[in-house]
Amino acid sequence: MKKYEIAPNSYWVGYVDDRKVPFHRLILEKGTTYNSYFLDTEKPTLIDTVDIEFGRIFVENLDRIMDLSQLAYVVINHVEPDHAGGLPALMNKAKNAKIVTTALGAEELKNMFKLHHREYIIVHDGMKLDIGGKTLQFFETPYLHTEETMVTYCIEDKILYPCDQFSTHIANYDLFNDLAKEDIMEDFNVYYQLIMHPHRPYVQDMIQKMRQLEIQMIAPSHGYILRENVENYIDAYDEMSQEKGNKKAAILFSTMTGNTTKVAKVIAETLEEKSIEVRIVNVDKCDMESILEVVMESDMIFFGSSTRYGDLVGHLENVLKELKNVDLSSKIGVAFGSYGWSGEAIEVIHDYLKELNIKAVDSSYIIKATGMNHIQVPIRIKFKPSEAEEIILNKVVQTLGDLLVG
């Protein structure tokens, strides 16, 4: 491994993995790179490491090009093992280095790599760090693509180090996009769709922050460093993450005391904020033909019921039975409800959805689609939603809406 200069006193020191690489249940046919960057300043700083599989060789190579005992900071934008995997081996040599990351990132690094004894600098949005000759500024970018993620910007160099964002999975020794022997845009778009698109509202948040910076180069965690037509790549993320309209949702429910109605209204209001057209239908006050018509016109259907003596109330179960012979393969189904004790009706609804020809969404589905492990589906509300529960419910429904408009 050599160091390759990307800006004055700033170097690529990563690792090229030109195998067919297993990654997120895929095989990267073109391999990938694990990009790490060394800023040789008065306070020498490393931005991210490499995959855990190559941690030892990474540190051995770093040891040849610098005195690791002089390393002042290690910036960790993202704690997944393909970014932070070289950290344990590195910190064994870099005895004086402080780890720079988000609060959640610090907790995850401590638990993942047993680095409780190291000193951390906890980043907050917009914070700056003087590393002697260069100034780094940090921005929190949660869920791009995990909750602890942040990006780093070097003010003097006008370089954005955006972690997974703006990456491509291509093993290459050319380093820069303008030296690539083929058009990388297709690989760039595929990476976005697989990794970033499930989190597109957060992409939009990130874009708004990045628009305030003067960016002349983007140095991501994988693939090519972008130094030509940089704005085009930012515009591509902006365009691909825009919400698409013309989607419809239906909320079908039965209720006893009106609490499930309140939940249905919160769901509807949240979906409408995302420009999704919503129909709310109390199935106890509507004929089956009309209900089926609403179902067939909708892209996402929420099925809700109160719980009475461990069972559904009203006519919702009849609707679910009727739908067993209907083609719902293009639609998304979600169970919800209000309850006073254990709320069995919500689980019964979800069991029905799993038997129907519909994409039945639950927490497992959300984790596999987005990586978010804090979204609880089916939606369960005890009695009527409190103010705090409405905030949580809003976030859950926003995530479900994102599945639809994507």
Short mmCIF file of C-alpha atoms in Angstrom, two decimals:
data_model
loop_
_atom_site.label_atom_id
_atom_site.label_comp_id
_atom_site.label_asym_id
_atom_site.label_seq_id
_atom_site.Cartn_x
_atom_site.Cartn_y
_atom_site.Cartn_z
CA MET A 1 0.00 0.00 0.00
CA LYS A 2 1.16 3.50 -0.85
CA LYS A 3 -0.27 6.86 0.06
CA TYR A 4 -1.78 8.79 -2.85
CA GLU A 5 -2.11 12.54 -2.52
CA ILE A 6 -5.61 13.88 -3.14
CA ALA A 7 -4.93 17.42 -1.83
CA PRO A 8 -1.95 19.16 -0.19
CA ASN A 9 -0.96 16.98 2.80
CA SER A 10 -4.09 14.82 2.35
CA TYR A 11 -3.76 11.23 1.21
CA TRP A 12 -5.75 8.12 0.27
CA VAL A 13 -4.44 5.20 2.34
CA GLY A 14 -7.21 2.65 1.79
CA TYR A 15 -7.42 -0.91 0.52
CA VAL A 16 -8.57 -2.25 -2.86
CA ASP A 17 -10.58 -5.48 -2.63
CA ASP A 18 -10.74 -6.85 -6.18
CA ARG A 19 -12.45 -10.12 -5.29
CA LYS A 20 -16.13 -10.85 -5.76
CA VAL A 21 -17.15 -9.49 -2.39
CA PRO A 22 -20.12 -10.67 -0.27
CA PHE A 23 -21.92 -7.54 0.92
CA HIS A 24 -25.43 -6.93 2.34
CA ARG A 25 -26.73 -10.25 0.95
CA LEU A 26 -25.27 -9.40 -2.46
CA ILE A 27 -22.11 -10.30 -4.35
CA LEU A 28 -20.15 -7.28 -5.55
CA GLU A 29 -19.04 -8.59 -8.93
CA LYS A 30 -16.69 -5.64 -9.49
CA GLY A 31 -15.27 -5.76 -5.97
CA THR A 32 -14.93 -2.55 -3.97
CA THR A 33 -12.48 -0.26 -2.22
CA TYR A 34 -12.30 0.63 1.45
CA ASN A 35 -11.23 4.25 1.40
CA SER A 36 -9.30 5.66 4.32
CA TYR A 37 -7.76 9.12 4.33
CA PHE A 38 -4.70 10.50 6.14
CA LEU A 39 -4.35 14.23 6.78
CA ASP A 40 -0.68 14.92 7.52
CA THR A 41 -1.14 18.08 9.61
CA GLU A 42 0.28 19.38 12.88
CA LYS A 43 -2.19 17.03 14.55
CA PRO A 44 -2.12 14.03 12.18
CA THR A 45 -5.61 12.72 11.52
CA LEU A 46 -7.07 9.59 9.93
CA ILE A 47 -10.60 9.59 8.49
CA ASP A 48 -12.12 6.09 8.66
CA THR A 49 -10.28 2.78 8.35
CA VAL A 50 -10.89 -0.34 6.22
CA ASP A 51 -12.84 -3.57 6.44
CA ILE A 52 -12.14 -5.66 9.54
CA GLU A 53 -10.75 -8.46 7.34
CA PHE A 54 -7.87 -6.22 6.26
CA GLY A 55 -7.31 -4.38 9.56
CA ARG A 56 -3.92 -5.93 10.32
CA ILE A 57 -2.38 -5.32 6.88
CA PHE A 58 -3.86 -1.80 6.87
CA VAL A 59 -2.10 -0.93 10.13
CA GLU A 60 1.15 -2.55 9.00
CA ASN A 61 1.12 -0.43 5.87
CA LEU A 62 0.24 2.74 7.78
CA ASP A 63 3.15 2.02 10.11
CA ARG A 64 5.51 2.21 7.13
CA ILE A 65 4.37 5.67 6.03
CA MET A 66 3.86 7.42 9.37
CA ASP A 67 4.67 7.28 13.07
CA LEU A 68 1.41 5.95 14.51
CA SER A 69 2.36 7.12 18.01
CA GLN A 70 2.00 10.68 16.65
CA LEU A 71 -1.54 10.14 15.32
CA ALA A 72 -3.76 12.67 17.10
CA TYR A 73 -7.26 11.86 15.84
CA VAL A 74 -9.15 9.02 14.20
CA VAL A 75 -12.45 10.20 12.71
CA ILE A 76 -15.05 7.44 12.45
CA ASN A 77 -17.96 8.53 10.26
CA HIS A 78 -19.73 5.16 10.51
CA VAL A 79 -19.14 2.14 12.76
CA GLU A 80 -19.91 -0.72 10.37
CA PRO A 81 -16.97 -3.15 10.09
CA ASP A 82 -16.19 -2.13 6.50
CA HIS A 83 -15.41 1.38 7.80
CA ALA A 84 -14.28 0.99 11.39
CA GLY A 85 -12.97 -2.57 11.14
CA GLY A 86 -9.33 -1.53 11.25
CA LEU A 87 -9.81 0.52 14.41
CA PRO A 88 -8.91 -2.10 17.08
CA ALA A 89 -5.59 -2.97 15.42
CA LEU A 90 -4.91 0.71 14.79
CA MET A 91 -5.57 1.82 18.36
CA ASN A 92 -3.11 -0.78 19.65
CA LYS A 93 -0.40 1.19 17.86
CA ALA A 94 -1.86 4.71 18.00
CA LYS A 95 -1.71 5.00 21.78
CA ASN A 96 -2.29 8.76 21.86
CA ALA A 97 -5.06 9.07 19.28
CA LYS A 98 -8.52 10.32 20.22
CA ILE A 99 -11.57 8.90 18.46
CA VAL A 100 -13.87 11.49 16.86
CA THR A 101 -17.45 10.34 16.28
CA THR A 102 -21.09 10.88 17.25
CA ALA A 103 -22.41 10.05 20.72
CA LEU A 104 -24.12 6.90 19.43
CA GLY A 105 -21.04 6.04 17.39
CA ALA A 106 -18.91 6.15 20.54
CA GLU A 107 -21.24 3.80 22.40
CA GLU A 108 -21.30 1.36 19.50
CA LEU A 109 -17.50 1.42 19.11
CA LYS A 110 -17.06 0.76 22.83
CA ASN A 111 -19.40 -2.20 22.73
CA MET A 112 -18.25 -3.56 19.36
CA PHE A 113 -14.50 -3.29 19.79
CA LYS A 114 -14.11 -3.03 23.62
CA LEU A 115 -12.63 0.46 23.32
CA HIS A 116 -14.07 1.74 26.60
CA HIS A 117 -10.70 2.98 27.82
CA ARG A 118 -10.01 5.32 24.86
CA GLU A 119 -10.68 9.06 24.78
CA TYR A 120 -13.54 10.23 22.56
CA ILE A 121 -14.45 13.59 21.08
CA ILE A 122 -18.21 13.61 20.65
CA VAL A 123 -19.42 15.37 17.52
CA HIS A 124 -22.53 17.50 17.27
CA ASP A 125 -23.96 18.98 14.08
CA GLY A 126 -21.78 21.74 12.64
CA MET A 127 -18.94 21.28 15.14
CA LYS A 128 -15.41 22.19 14.01
CA LEU A 129 -12.05 20.68 14.94
CA ASP A 130 -8.69 22.40 14.32
CA ILE A 131 -6.12 19.75 13.40
CA GLY A 132 -3.29 22.20 12.80
CA GLY A 133 -3.28 23.67 9.31
CA LYS A 134 -6.68 22.24 8.39
CA THR A 135 -10.12 22.56 9.96
CA LEU A 136 -12.64 19.73 9.95
CA GLN A 137 -16.37 20.34 10.26
CA PHE A 138 -18.80 17.56 11.11
CA PHE A 139 -22.43 17.04 10.22
CA GLU A 140 -24.70 14.35 11.65
CA THR A 141 -26.48 12.40 8.91
CA PRO A 142 -28.53 9.76 10.75
CA TYR A 143 -29.76 6.72 8.81
CA LEU A 144 -27.39 7.30 5.90
CA HIS A 145 -27.37 4.53 6.23
CA THR A 146 -27.38 3.80 9.98
CA GLU A 147 -28.35 5.95 12.92
CA GLU A 148 -24.89 6.98 14.13
CA THR A 149 -23.56 8.12 10.75
CA MET A 150 -21.92 11.51 10.20
CA VAL A 151 -19.92 13.21 7.45
CA THR A 152 -16.69 15.21 7.64
CA TYR A 153 -15.83 18.34 5.64
CA CYS A 154 -12.37 19.86 5.34
CA ILE A 155 -12.87 23.61 5.08
CA GLU A 156 -9.47 24.52 3.60
CA ASP A 157 -9.40 21.70 1.03
CA LYS A 158 -13.14 21.96 0.26
CA ILE A 159 -13.30 18.16 0.42
CA LEU A 160 -16.34 16.28 1.68
CA TYR A 161 -15.68 12.91 3.33
CA PRO A 162 -19.26 11.58 3.25
CA CYS A 163 -18.88 8.00 4.42
CA ASP A 164 -21.16 5.66 2.38
CA GLN A 165 -22.86 8.51 0.58
CA PHE A 166 -21.79 9.13 -3.04
CA SER A 167 -19.97 5.78 -3.11
CA THR A 168 -19.56 3.18 -5.86
CA HIS A 169 -18.72 -0.48 -5.39
CA ILE A 170 -15.86 -0.80 -7.87
CA ALA A 171 -12.38 -2.10 -7.16
CA ASN A 172 -10.09 0.38 -8.89
CA TYR A 173 -6.54 1.65 -8.84
CA ASP A 174 -7.36 4.84 -10.77
CA LEU A 175 -8.68 6.54 -7.61
CA PHE A 176 -10.41 9.51 -9.28
CA ASN A 177 -13.60 9.48 -11.36
CA ASP A 178 -12.02 11.48 -14.19
CA LEU A 179 -9.43 8.70 -14.61
CA ALA A 180 -12.02 5.90 -14.75
CA LYS A 181 -11.87 3.77 -17.87
CA GLU A 182 -15.67 3.45 -17.98
CA ASP A 183 -18.71 5.54 -17.13
CA ILE A 184 -19.32 5.03 -13.40
CA MET A 185 -22.79 6.58 -13.33
CA GLU A 186 -24.65 3.27 -13.52
CA ASP A 187 -22.67 1.86 -10.58
CA PHE A 188 -23.17 5.13 -8.72
CA ASN A 189 -26.95 4.92 -9.21
CA VAL A 190 -27.11 1.22 -8.29
CA TYR A 191 -25.25 1.92 -5.05
CA TYR A 192 -27.69 4.71 -4.23
CA GLN A 193 -30.74 2.52 -4.90
CA LEU A 194 -29.46 -0.39 -2.78
CA ILE A 195 -28.04 1.50 0.19
CA MET A 196 -29.42 5.04 0.33
CA HIS A 197 -32.85 5.05 -1.30
CA PRO A 198 -34.66 3.37 1.61
CA HIS A 199 -33.57 6.43 3.64
CA ARG A 200 -34.39 9.10 1.04
CA PRO A 201 -35.99 11.64 3.45
CA TYR A 202 -32.67 11.67 5.31
CA VAL A 203 -30.89 12.07 1.97
CA GLN A 204 -32.89 15.24 1.46
CA ASP A 205 -31.86 16.48 4.91
CA MET A 206 -28.23 15.80 4.03
CA ILE A 207 -28.52 17.57 0.67
CA GLN A 208 -29.78 20.72 2.39
CA LYS A 209 -26.72 20.72 4.65
CA MET A 210 -24.32 20.05 1.79
CA ARG A 211 -25.76 22.86 -0.36
CA GLN A 212 -24.38 25.31 2.21
CA LEU A 213 -20.80 24.09 1.65
CA GLU A 214 -18.34 24.79 -1.15
CA ILE A 215 -17.44 21.27 -2.26
CA GLN A 216 -14.72 20.77 -4.85
CA MET A 217 -14.14 17.08 -4.18
CA ILE A 218 -16.10 14.20 -2.64
CA ALA A 219 -14.00 11.47 -1.06
CA PRO A 220 -16.42 8.64 -0.14
CA SER A 221 -15.84 5.37 1.68
CA HIS A 222 -16.12 3.11 -1.38
CA GLY A 223 -15.05 3.41 -4.98
CA TYR A 224 -14.01 6.50 -6.87
CA ILE A 225 -13.11 9.87 -5.42
CA LEU A 226 -15.21 12.44 -7.24
CA ARG A 227 -13.23 15.48 -8.35
CA GLU A 228 -14.83 16.13 -11.76
CA ASN A 229 -18.48 17.21 -12.20
CA VAL A 230 -18.95 17.03 -8.44
CA GLU A 231 -22.18 19.04 -8.54
CA ASN A 232 -23.70 16.51 -10.96
CA TYR A 233 -23.37 13.75 -8.37
CA ILE A 234 -24.97 15.89 -5.67
CA ASP A 235 -27.79 16.76 -8.08
CA ALA A 236 -28.26 13.05 -8.87
CA TYR A 237 -28.77 12.26 -5.17
CA ASP A 238 -31.16 15.18 -4.91
CA GLU A 239 -33.20 14.01 -7.89
CA MET A 240 -33.29 10.32 -6.94
CA SER A 241 -34.40 11.09 -3.36
CA GLN A 242 -37.31 13.34 -4.32
CA GLU A 243 -40.67 11.97 -3.23
CA LYS A 244 -42.90 10.84 -6.08
CA GLY A 245 -46.61 11.64 -5.77
CA ASN A 246 -49.82 10.01 -7.02
CA LYS A 247 -49.85 7.24 -4.42
CA LYS A 248 -52.98 6.19 -2.58
CA ALA A 249 -53.54 4.63 0.84
CA ALA A 250 -56.63 3.24 2.53
CA ILE A 251 -57.25 2.89 6.25
CA LEU A 252 -59.88 0.24 7.02
CA PHE A 253 -60.90 -0.20 10.64
CA SER A 254 -63.47 -1.25 13.23
CA THR A 255 -63.68 0.44 16.62
CA MET A 256 -65.50 0.19 19.94
CA THR A 257 -64.95 3.47 21.79
CA GLY A 258 -63.33 5.63 19.10
CA ASN A 259 -59.69 5.16 20.14
CA THR A 260 -58.85 3.20 16.98
CA THR A 261 -60.50 6.00 15.00
CA LYS A 262 -58.04 8.45 16.59
CA VAL A 263 -55.11 6.24 15.58
CA ALA A 264 -56.50 6.05 12.03
CA LYS A 265 -56.68 9.84 11.84
CA VAL A 266 -53.06 10.27 12.97
CA ILE A 267 -51.98 7.74 10.32
CA ALA A 268 -53.97 9.62 7.67
CA GLU A 269 -52.58 13.03 8.63
CA THR A 270 -49.01 11.75 8.49
CA LEU A 271 -49.48 10.12 5.09
CA GLU A 272 -51.10 13.25 3.70
CA GLU A 273 -48.03 15.23 4.73
CA LYS A 274 -46.15 13.06 2.25
CA SER A 275 -48.67 13.92 -0.52
CA ILE A 276 -50.28 10.47 -0.34
CA GLU A 277 -54.01 10.46 -1.04
CA VAL A 278 -55.80 8.76 1.88
CA ARG A 279 -59.25 7.20 2.30
CA ILE A 280 -60.45 6.38 5.84
CA VAL A 281 -63.16 3.72 5.94
CA ASN A 282 -65.04 2.50 9.00
CA VAL A 283 -65.93 -0.95 7.66
CA ASP A 284 -68.91 -1.19 10.02
CA LYS A 285 -70.54 1.68 8.15
CA CYS A 286 -69.75 0.67 4.58
CA ASP A 287 -70.86 -2.15 2.28
CA MET A 288 -68.43 -4.80 1.11
CA GLU A 289 -68.53 -3.78 -2.54
CA SER A 290 -67.46 -0.22 -1.69
CA ILE A 291 -64.71 -1.48 0.63
CA LEU A 292 -63.27 -3.73 -2.07
CA GLU A 293 -63.35 -0.85 -4.53
CA VAL A 294 -61.29 1.29 -2.13
CA VAL A 295 -58.85 -1.59 -1.62
CA MET A 296 -58.30 -2.06 -5.34
CA GLU A 297 -57.68 1.67 -5.84
CA SER A 298 -55.06 1.80 -3.07
CA ASP A 299 -51.34 1.09 -3.05
CA MET A 300 -51.08 0.66 0.74
CA ILE A 301 -53.81 -0.55 3.08
CA PHE A 302 -53.86 -0.19 6.86
CA PHE A 303 -56.14 -2.68 8.64
CA GLY A 304 -57.09 -1.74 12.21
CA SER A 305 -59.29 -2.97 15.02
CA SER A 306 -59.90 -2.54 18.69
CA THR A 307 -59.51 -5.67 20.82
CA ARG A 308 -62.43 -7.18 22.72
CA TYR A 309 -61.97 -10.40 24.66
CA GLY A 310 -58.85 -11.18 22.62
CA ASP A 311 -60.57 -10.79 19.26
CA LEU A 312 -61.38 -8.34 16.50
CA VAL A 313 -64.48 -6.18 16.68
CA GLY A 314 -67.02 -5.30 14.00
CA HIS A 315 -66.81 -6.46 10.39
CA LEU A 316 -63.07 -6.17 9.73
CA GLU A 317 -62.52 -9.93 9.93
CA ASN A 318 -65.17 -10.44 7.24
CA VAL A 319 -63.26 -8.00 5.02
CA LEU A 320 -60.00 -9.86 5.59
CA LYS A 321 -61.67 -13.18 4.71
CA GLU A 322 -63.12 -11.66 1.55
CA LEU A 323 -59.68 -10.49 0.45
CA LYS A 324 -58.29 -14.04 0.40
CA ASN A 325 -59.42 -14.41 -3.20
CA VAL A 326 -58.23 -10.97 -4.36
CA ASP A 327 -54.93 -10.22 -6.12
CA LEU A 328 -53.14 -7.81 -3.76
CA SER A 329 -49.62 -8.64 -4.90
CA SER A 330 -48.80 -5.04 -5.83
CA LYS A 331 -50.02 -3.64 -2.51
CA ILE A 332 -48.56 -3.12 0.96
CA GLY A 333 -50.52 -4.16 4.07
CA VAL A 334 -50.08 -2.93 7.65
CA ALA A 335 -51.89 -3.99 10.84
CA PHE A 336 -52.73 -1.49 13.59
CA GLY A 337 -55.10 -1.03 16.48
CA SER A 338 -55.91 0.32 19.90
CA TYR A 339 -56.30 -1.92 22.94
CA GLY A 340 -56.75 -1.88 26.68
CA TRP A 341 -55.00 -5.08 27.78
CA SER A 342 -52.98 -7.35 25.51
CA GLY A 343 -54.20 -6.30 22.05
CA GLU A 344 -54.55 -9.70 20.40
CA ALA A 345 -56.68 -8.31 17.56
CA ILE A 346 -53.68 -6.51 16.07
CA GLU A 347 -51.73 -9.78 15.86
CA VAL A 348 -54.74 -11.61 14.41
CA ILE A 349 -54.93 -8.98 11.66
CA HIS A 350 -51.23 -9.41 10.92
CA ASP A 351 -51.69 -13.19 10.74
CA TYR A 352 -54.41 -12.64 8.14
CA LEU A 353 -52.14 -10.32 6.14
CA LYS A 354 -49.41 -12.95 6.05
CA GLU A 355 -51.92 -15.35 4.47
CA LEU A 356 -53.06 -12.82 1.87
CA ASN A 357 -51.32 -12.10 -1.43
CA ILE A 358 -49.99 -8.78 -0.09
CA LYS A 359 -46.68 -7.39 1.17
CA ALA A 360 -47.37 -7.69 4.90
CA VAL A 361 -45.12 -5.20 6.67
CA ASP A 362 -43.75 -5.84 10.15
CA SER A 363 -40.60 -4.85 12.03
CA SER A 364 -38.64 -7.64 10.35
CA TYR A 365 -39.64 -6.30 6.93
CA ILE A 366 -38.59 -2.76 7.94
CA ILE A 367 -35.19 -3.90 9.21
CA LYS A 368 -34.47 -5.82 6.01
CA ALA A 369 -35.69 -2.98 3.78
CA THR A 370 -34.12 -0.02 5.60
CA GLY A 371 -31.83 -1.26 8.38
CA MET A 372 -33.92 0.64 10.95
CA ASN A 373 -34.42 -1.45 14.07
CA HIS A 374 -36.46 1.05 16.11
CA ILE A 375 -39.65 0.98 13.99
CA GLN A 376 -42.30 -1.21 15.63
CA VAL A 377 -44.88 -2.71 13.27
CA PRO A 378 -47.70 -3.82 13.62
CA ILE A 379 -48.76 -0.53 15.18
CA ARG A 380 -50.02 -0.98 18.73
CA ILE A 381 -51.49 1.89 20.79
CA LYS A 382 -52.83 1.38 24.31
CA PHE A 383 -56.15 3.22 24.57
CA LYS A 384 -55.77 6.51 22.66
CA PRO A 385 -52.38 7.89 21.54
CA SER A 386 -50.75 10.29 23.99
CA GLU A 387 -48.80 13.29 22.76
CA ALA A 388 -45.54 11.34 23.05
CA GLU A 389 -47.05 8.31 21.31
CA GLU A 390 -48.29 10.52 18.47
CA ILE A 391 -44.70 11.62 17.84
CA ILE A 392 -43.54 7.99 17.71
CA LEU A 393 -46.53 6.99 15.58
CA ASN A 394 -45.76 9.84 13.20
CA LYS A 395 -42.19 8.55 12.69
CA VAL A 396 -43.42 4.99 12.13
CA VAL A 397 -45.97 6.06 9.53
CA GLN A 398 -43.44 8.34 7.83
CA THR A 399 -41.20 5.30 7.36
CA LEU A 400 -44.12 3.29 5.99
CA GLY A 401 -45.01 6.15 3.68
CA ASP A 402 -41.42 6.18 2.43
CA LEU A 403 -41.80 2.52 1.44
CA LEU A 404 -44.77 3.54 -0.67
CA VAL A 405 -43.53 6.67 -2.41
CA GLY A 406 -40.16 5.13 -3.23
#
